[in-house]
Short mmCIF file of C-alpha atoms in Angstrom, two decimals:
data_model
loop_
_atom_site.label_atom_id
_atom_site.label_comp_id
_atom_site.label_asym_id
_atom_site.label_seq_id
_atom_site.Cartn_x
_atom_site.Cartn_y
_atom_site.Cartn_z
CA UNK D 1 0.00 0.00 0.00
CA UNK D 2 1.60 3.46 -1.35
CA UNK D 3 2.10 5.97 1.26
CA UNK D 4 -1.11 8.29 0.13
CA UNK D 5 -3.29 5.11 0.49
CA UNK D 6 -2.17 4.46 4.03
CA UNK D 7 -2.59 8.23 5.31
CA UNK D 8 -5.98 8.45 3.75
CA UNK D 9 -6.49 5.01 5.64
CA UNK D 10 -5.55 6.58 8.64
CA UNK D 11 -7.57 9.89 8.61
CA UNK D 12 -10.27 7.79 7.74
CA UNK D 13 -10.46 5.86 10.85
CA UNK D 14 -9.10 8.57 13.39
CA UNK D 15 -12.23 10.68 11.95
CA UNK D 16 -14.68 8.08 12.47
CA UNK D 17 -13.34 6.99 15.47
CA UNK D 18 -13.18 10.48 17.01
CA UNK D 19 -17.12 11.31 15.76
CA UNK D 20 -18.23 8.11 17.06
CA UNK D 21 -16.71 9.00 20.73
CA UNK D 22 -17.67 12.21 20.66
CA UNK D 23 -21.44 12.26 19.71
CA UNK D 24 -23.68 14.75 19.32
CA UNK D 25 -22.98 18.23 21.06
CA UNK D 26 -21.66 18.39 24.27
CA UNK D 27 -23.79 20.31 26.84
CA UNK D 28 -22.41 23.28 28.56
CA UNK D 29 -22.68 26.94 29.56
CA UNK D 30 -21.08 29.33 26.65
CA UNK D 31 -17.37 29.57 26.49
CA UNK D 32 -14.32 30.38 24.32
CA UNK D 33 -11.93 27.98 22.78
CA UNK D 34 -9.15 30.12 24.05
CA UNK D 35 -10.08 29.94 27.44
CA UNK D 36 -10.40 26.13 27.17
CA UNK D 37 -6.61 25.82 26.48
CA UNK D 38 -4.45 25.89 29.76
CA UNK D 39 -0.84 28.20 29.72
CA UNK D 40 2.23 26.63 30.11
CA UNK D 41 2.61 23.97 33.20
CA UNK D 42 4.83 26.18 35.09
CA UNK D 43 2.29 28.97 35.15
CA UNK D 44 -0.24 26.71 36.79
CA UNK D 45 -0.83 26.59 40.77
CA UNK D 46 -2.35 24.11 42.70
CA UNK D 47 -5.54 25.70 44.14
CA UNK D 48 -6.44 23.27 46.77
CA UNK D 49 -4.82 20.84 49.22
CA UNK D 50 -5.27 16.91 48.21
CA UNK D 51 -7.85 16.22 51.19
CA UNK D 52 -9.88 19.56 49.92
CA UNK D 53 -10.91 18.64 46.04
CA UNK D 54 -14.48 19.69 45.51
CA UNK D 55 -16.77 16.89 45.88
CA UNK D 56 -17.37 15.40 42.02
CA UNK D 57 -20.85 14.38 42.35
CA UNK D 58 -21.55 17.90 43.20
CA UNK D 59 -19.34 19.38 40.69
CA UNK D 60 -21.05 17.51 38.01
CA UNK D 61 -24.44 18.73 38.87
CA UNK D 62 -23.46 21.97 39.20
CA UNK D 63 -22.03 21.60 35.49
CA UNK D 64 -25.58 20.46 34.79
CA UNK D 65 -27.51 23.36 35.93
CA UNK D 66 -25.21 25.08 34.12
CA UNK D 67 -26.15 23.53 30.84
CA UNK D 68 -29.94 23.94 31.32
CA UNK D 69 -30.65 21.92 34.13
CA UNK D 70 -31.64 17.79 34.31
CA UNK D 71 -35.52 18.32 33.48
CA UNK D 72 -34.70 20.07 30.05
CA UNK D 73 -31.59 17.53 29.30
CA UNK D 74 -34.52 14.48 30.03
CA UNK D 75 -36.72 15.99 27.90
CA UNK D 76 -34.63 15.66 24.83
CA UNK D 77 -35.89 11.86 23.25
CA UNK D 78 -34.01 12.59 19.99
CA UNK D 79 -31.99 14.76 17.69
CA UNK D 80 -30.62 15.04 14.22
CA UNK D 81 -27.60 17.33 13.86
CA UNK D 82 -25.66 18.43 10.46
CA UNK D 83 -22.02 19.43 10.54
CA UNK D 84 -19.10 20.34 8.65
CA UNK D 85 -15.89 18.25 9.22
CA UNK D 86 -12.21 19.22 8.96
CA UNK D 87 -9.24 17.73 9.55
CA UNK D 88 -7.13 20.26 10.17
CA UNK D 89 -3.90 20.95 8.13
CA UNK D 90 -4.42 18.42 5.62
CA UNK D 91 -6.71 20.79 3.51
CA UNK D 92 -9.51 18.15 3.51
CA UNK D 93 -13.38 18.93 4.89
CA UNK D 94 -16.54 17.31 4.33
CA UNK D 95 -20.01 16.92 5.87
CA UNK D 96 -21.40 14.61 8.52
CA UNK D 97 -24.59 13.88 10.14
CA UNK D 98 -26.31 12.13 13.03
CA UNK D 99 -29.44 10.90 13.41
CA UNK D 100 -30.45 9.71 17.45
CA UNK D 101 -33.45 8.70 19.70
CA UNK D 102 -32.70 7.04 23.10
CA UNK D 103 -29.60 5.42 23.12
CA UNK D 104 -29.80 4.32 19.03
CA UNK D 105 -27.83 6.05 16.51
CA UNK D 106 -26.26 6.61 12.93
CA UNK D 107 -23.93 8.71 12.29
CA UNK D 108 -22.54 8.83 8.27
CA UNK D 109 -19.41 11.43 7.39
CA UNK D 110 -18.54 11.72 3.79
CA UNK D 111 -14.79 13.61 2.93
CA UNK D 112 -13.80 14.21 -0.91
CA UNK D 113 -10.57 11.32 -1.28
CA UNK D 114 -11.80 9.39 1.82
CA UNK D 115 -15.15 8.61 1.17
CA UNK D 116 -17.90 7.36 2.83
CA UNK D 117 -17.89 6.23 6.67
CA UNK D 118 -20.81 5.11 9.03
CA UNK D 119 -21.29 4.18 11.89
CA UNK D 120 -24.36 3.28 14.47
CA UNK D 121 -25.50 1.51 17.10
CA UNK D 122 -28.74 -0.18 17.86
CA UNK D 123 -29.78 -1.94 21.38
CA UNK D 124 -26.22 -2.00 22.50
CA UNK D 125 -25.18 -3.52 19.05
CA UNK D 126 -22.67 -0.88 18.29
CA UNK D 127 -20.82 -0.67 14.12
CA UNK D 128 -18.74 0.54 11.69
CA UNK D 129 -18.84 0.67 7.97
CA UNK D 130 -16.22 2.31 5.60
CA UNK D 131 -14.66 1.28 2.23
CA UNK D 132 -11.46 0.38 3.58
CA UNK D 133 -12.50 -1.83 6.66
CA UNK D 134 -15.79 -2.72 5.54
CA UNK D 135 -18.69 -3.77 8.26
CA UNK D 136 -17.06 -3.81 11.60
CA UNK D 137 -19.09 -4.98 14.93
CA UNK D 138 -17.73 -3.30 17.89
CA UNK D 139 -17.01 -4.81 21.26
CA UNK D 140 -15.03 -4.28 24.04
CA UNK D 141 -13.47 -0.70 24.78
CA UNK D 142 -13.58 0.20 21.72
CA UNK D 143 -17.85 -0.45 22.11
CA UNK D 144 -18.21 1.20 24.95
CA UNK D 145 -16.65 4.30 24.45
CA UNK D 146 -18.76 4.58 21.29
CA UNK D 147 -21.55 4.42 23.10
CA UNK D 148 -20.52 6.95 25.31
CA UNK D 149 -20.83 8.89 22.10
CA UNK D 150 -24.68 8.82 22.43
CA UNK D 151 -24.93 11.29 25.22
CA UNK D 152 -25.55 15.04 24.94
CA UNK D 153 -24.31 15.72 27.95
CA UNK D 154 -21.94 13.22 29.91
CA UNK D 155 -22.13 15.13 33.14
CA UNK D 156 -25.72 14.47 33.24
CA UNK D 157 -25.58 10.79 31.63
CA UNK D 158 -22.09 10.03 33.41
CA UNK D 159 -23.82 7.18 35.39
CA UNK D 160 -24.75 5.74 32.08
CA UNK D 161 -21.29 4.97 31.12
CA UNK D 162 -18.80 5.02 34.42
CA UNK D 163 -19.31 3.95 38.01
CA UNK D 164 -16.74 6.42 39.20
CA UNK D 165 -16.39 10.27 39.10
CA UNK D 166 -13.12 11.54 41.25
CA UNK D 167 -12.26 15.03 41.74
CA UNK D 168 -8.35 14.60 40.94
CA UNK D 169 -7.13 18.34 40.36
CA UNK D 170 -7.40 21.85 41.07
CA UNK D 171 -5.40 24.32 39.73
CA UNK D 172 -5.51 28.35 39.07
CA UNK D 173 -4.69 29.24 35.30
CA UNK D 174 -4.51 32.56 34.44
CA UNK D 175 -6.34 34.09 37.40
CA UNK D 176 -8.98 31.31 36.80
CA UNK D 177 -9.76 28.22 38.97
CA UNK D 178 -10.12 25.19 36.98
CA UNK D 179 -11.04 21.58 37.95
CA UNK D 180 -10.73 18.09 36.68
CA UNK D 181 -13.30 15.22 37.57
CA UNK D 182 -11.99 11.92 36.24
CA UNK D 183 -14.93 9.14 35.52
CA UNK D 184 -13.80 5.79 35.23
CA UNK D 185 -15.68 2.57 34.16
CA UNK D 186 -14.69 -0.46 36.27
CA UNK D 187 -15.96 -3.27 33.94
CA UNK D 188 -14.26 -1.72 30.49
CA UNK D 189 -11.44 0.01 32.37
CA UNK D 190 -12.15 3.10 30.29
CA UNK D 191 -11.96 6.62 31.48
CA UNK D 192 -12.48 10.82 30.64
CA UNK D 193 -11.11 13.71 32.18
CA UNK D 194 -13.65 16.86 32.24
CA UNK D 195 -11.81 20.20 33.03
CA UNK D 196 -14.65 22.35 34.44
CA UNK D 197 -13.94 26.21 35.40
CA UNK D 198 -14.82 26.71 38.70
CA UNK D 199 -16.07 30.13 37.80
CA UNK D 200 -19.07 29.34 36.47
CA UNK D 201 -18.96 25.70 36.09
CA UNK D 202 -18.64 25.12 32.42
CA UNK D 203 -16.33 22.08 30.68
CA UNK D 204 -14.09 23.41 28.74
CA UNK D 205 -11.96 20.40 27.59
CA UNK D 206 -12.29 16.67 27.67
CA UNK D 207 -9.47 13.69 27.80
CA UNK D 208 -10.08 10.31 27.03
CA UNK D 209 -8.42 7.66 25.10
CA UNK D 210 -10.57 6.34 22.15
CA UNK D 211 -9.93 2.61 21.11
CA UNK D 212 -10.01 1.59 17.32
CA UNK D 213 -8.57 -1.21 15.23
CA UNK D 214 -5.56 1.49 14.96
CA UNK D 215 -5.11 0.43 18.62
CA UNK D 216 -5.46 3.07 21.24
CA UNK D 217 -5.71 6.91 20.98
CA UNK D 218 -5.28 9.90 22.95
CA UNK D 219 -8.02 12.23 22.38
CA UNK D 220 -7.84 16.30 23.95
CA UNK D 221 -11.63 17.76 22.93
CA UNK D 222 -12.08 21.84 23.28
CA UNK D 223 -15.12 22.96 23.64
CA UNK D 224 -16.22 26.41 22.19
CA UNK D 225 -18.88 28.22 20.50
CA UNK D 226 -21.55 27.16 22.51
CA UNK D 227 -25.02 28.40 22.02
CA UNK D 228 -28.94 27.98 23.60
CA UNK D 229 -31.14 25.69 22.23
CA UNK D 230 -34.94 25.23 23.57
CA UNK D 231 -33.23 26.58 26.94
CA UNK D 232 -30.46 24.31 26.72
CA UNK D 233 -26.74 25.07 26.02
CA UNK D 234 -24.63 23.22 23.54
CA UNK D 235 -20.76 23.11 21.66
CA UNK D 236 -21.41 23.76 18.14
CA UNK D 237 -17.59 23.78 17.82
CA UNK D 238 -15.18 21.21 19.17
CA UNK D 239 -11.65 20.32 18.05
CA UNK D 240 -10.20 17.07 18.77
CA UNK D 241 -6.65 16.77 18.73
CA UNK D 242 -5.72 12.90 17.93
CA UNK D 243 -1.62 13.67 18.15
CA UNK D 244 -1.28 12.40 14.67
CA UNK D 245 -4.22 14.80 13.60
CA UNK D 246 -6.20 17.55 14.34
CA UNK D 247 -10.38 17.01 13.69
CA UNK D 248 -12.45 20.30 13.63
CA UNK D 249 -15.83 19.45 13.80
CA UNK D 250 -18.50 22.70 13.08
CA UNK D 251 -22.28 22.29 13.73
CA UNK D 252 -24.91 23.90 10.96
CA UNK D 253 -28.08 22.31 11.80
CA UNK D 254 -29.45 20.89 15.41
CA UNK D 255 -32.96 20.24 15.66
CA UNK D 256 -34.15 18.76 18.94
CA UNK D 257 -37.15 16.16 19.46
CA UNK D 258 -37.65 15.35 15.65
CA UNK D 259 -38.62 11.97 13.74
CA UNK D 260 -35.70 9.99 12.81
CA UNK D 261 -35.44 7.27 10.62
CA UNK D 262 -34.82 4.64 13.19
CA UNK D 263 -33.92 2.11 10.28
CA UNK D 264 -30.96 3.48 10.00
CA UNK D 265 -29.36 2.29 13.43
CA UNK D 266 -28.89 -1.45 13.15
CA UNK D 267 -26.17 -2.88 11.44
CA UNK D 268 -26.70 -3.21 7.97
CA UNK D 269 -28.10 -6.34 6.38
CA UNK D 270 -29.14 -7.45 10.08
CA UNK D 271 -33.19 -6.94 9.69
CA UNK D 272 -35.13 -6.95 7.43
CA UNK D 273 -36.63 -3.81 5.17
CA UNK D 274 -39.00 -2.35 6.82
CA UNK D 275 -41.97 -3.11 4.06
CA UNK D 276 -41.18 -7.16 4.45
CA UNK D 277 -43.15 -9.69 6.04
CA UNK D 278 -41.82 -12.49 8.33
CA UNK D 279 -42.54 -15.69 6.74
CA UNK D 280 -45.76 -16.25 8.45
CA UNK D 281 -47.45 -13.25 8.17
CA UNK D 282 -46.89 -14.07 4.22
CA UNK D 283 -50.50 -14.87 3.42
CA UNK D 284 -52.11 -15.19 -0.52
CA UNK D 285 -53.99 -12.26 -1.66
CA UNK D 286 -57.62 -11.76 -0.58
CA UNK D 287 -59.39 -12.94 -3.64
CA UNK D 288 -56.82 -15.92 -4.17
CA UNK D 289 -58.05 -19.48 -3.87
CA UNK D 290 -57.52 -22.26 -1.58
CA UNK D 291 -56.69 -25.69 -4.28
CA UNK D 292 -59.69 -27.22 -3.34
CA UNK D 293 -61.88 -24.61 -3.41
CA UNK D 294 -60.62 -23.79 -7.23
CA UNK D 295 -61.71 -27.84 -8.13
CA UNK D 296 -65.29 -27.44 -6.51
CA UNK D 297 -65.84 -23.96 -8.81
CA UNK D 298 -64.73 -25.56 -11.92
CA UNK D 299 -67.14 -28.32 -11.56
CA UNK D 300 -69.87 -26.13 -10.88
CA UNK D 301 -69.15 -24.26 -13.91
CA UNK D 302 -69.00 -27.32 -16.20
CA UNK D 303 -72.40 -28.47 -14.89
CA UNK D 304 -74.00 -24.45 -15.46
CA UNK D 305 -76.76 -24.63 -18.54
CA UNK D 306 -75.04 -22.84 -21.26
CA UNK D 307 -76.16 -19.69 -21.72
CA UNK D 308 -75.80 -19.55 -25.62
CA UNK D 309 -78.22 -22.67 -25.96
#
């Protein structure tokens, strides 16, 4: 495989790997990319004592409130969201889009010289689909933090996905005070760092390490550009830098509480269409015959008078 073919291999999976962990937009007050990004280590102070971290539980539902509270997050049943999707510095951008209800999902990206990838999950049966792979079924790790991709919000659904939320840094950056919560998943052993400002409880970044059949990947997510939707707030801007790439995705279109086309989420070729009939609701037409019923009218008929005579 030529050199081209293998990078365009590569962007292809650390794009749909990074949309398929992230999700739809991340929930959260307003706030600026630049403010997102901490200064150099040295310039950063530890704000608290060990034995005085803010309680994460607490944090997290403060960061909730923040975003529009839990009643408007619960009332969201589904979503369908258009973007525009750029990997940065390698002059390539495309479109994506996401269709949800529940936990169920496709998501399809399309990028001129990579093609066409989807992806989806339906009752915890989580895929992939691109023309270099082909149909992949997810499991493990790699399943699970897909799935994590589902949420709007993962301070609000973080008890969907982790058993564990720790408080494991405070620090002052820039006359700001920032924390981190850390939520950690016993069974799959996989984790995510929020960074919240302790100002007015907003996340401003997320770490986590994304698992693919590239192996495992060190994902940074800013968060900017955030904006109120039916009283909720959401990123319509994130950026998540891969280490080997940079993927810039833009929102153009959220609409909240919509129909989706639900046949979309299951892996492909694993139900049926949704116009065909299981084999025993197959039944013959209404004026159709039973045999014996088609013998007994014929001999009638032969037996009729002619009508000609």
């Amino acid at each position: 495989m030529s050199q081209g073919a293998t990078r365009m291999r590569r962007l292809q999976v650390l794009c749909l790997t990074a949309l398929m962990a992230l999700g739809g937009c991340d929930g959260g007050e307003a706030k600026k990319a630049e403010a997102t990004k901490a200064t150099p280590a040295t310039e950063a102070k530890p704000a608290e004592a060990a034995n005085a971290l803010p309680d994460a539980a607490e944090l997290l539902a403060k960061v909730v409130e923040a975003s529009g509270g839990a009643a408007k997050l619960d009332a969201i049943k589904s979503f369908y969201q258009e973007m525009q999707v750029e990997i940065l510095g390698a002059g390539i951008s495309g479109a994506g889009k996401t269709w949800s209800k529940g936990d169920d999902f496709y998501l399809e990206i399309t990028l001129p010289g990579v093609g066409v990838s989807t992806g989806g999950g339906k009752a915890g049966k989580l895929w992939t689909l691109d023309p270099i792979q082909g149909l992949r079924e997810l499991s493990g790790k790699e399943a699970a933090m897909a799935e994590m991709g589902t949420s709007l919000n993962i301070a609000h659904d973080w008890k969907r996905f982790f058993d564990k939320a720790e408080t494991t840094k405070v620090e002052e950056v820039g006359g700001k005070k920032f924390a981190e919560v850390t939520l950690t998943a016993s069974k799959s052993g996989n984790s995510v760092t929020l960074r919240i400002d302790l100002g007015d409880h907003r996340v401003v970044s997320q770490r986590l390490k994304q698992f693919s059949s590239m192996g495992e990947i060190p994902v940074e997510v800013t968060l900017s550009d955030y904006r109120q939707q039916d009283g909720v707030w959401f990123a319509f801007e994130q950026v998540a830098d891969m280490k080997l790439q940079k993927l810039k995705t833009t929102t153009t279109k959220l609409e909240l509480n919509v129909p989706v086309d639900e046949t979309k989420f299951a892996i492909p070729g694993s139900e049926p269409p949704g116009d065909a009939k299981a084999p025993g609701d197959a039944k013959a037409p209404g004026d159709a015959q039973a045999p014996g019923d088609a013998k007994a009218d014929a001999k009638a008929e032969a037996k009729a008078p002619d009508a000609k005579k």
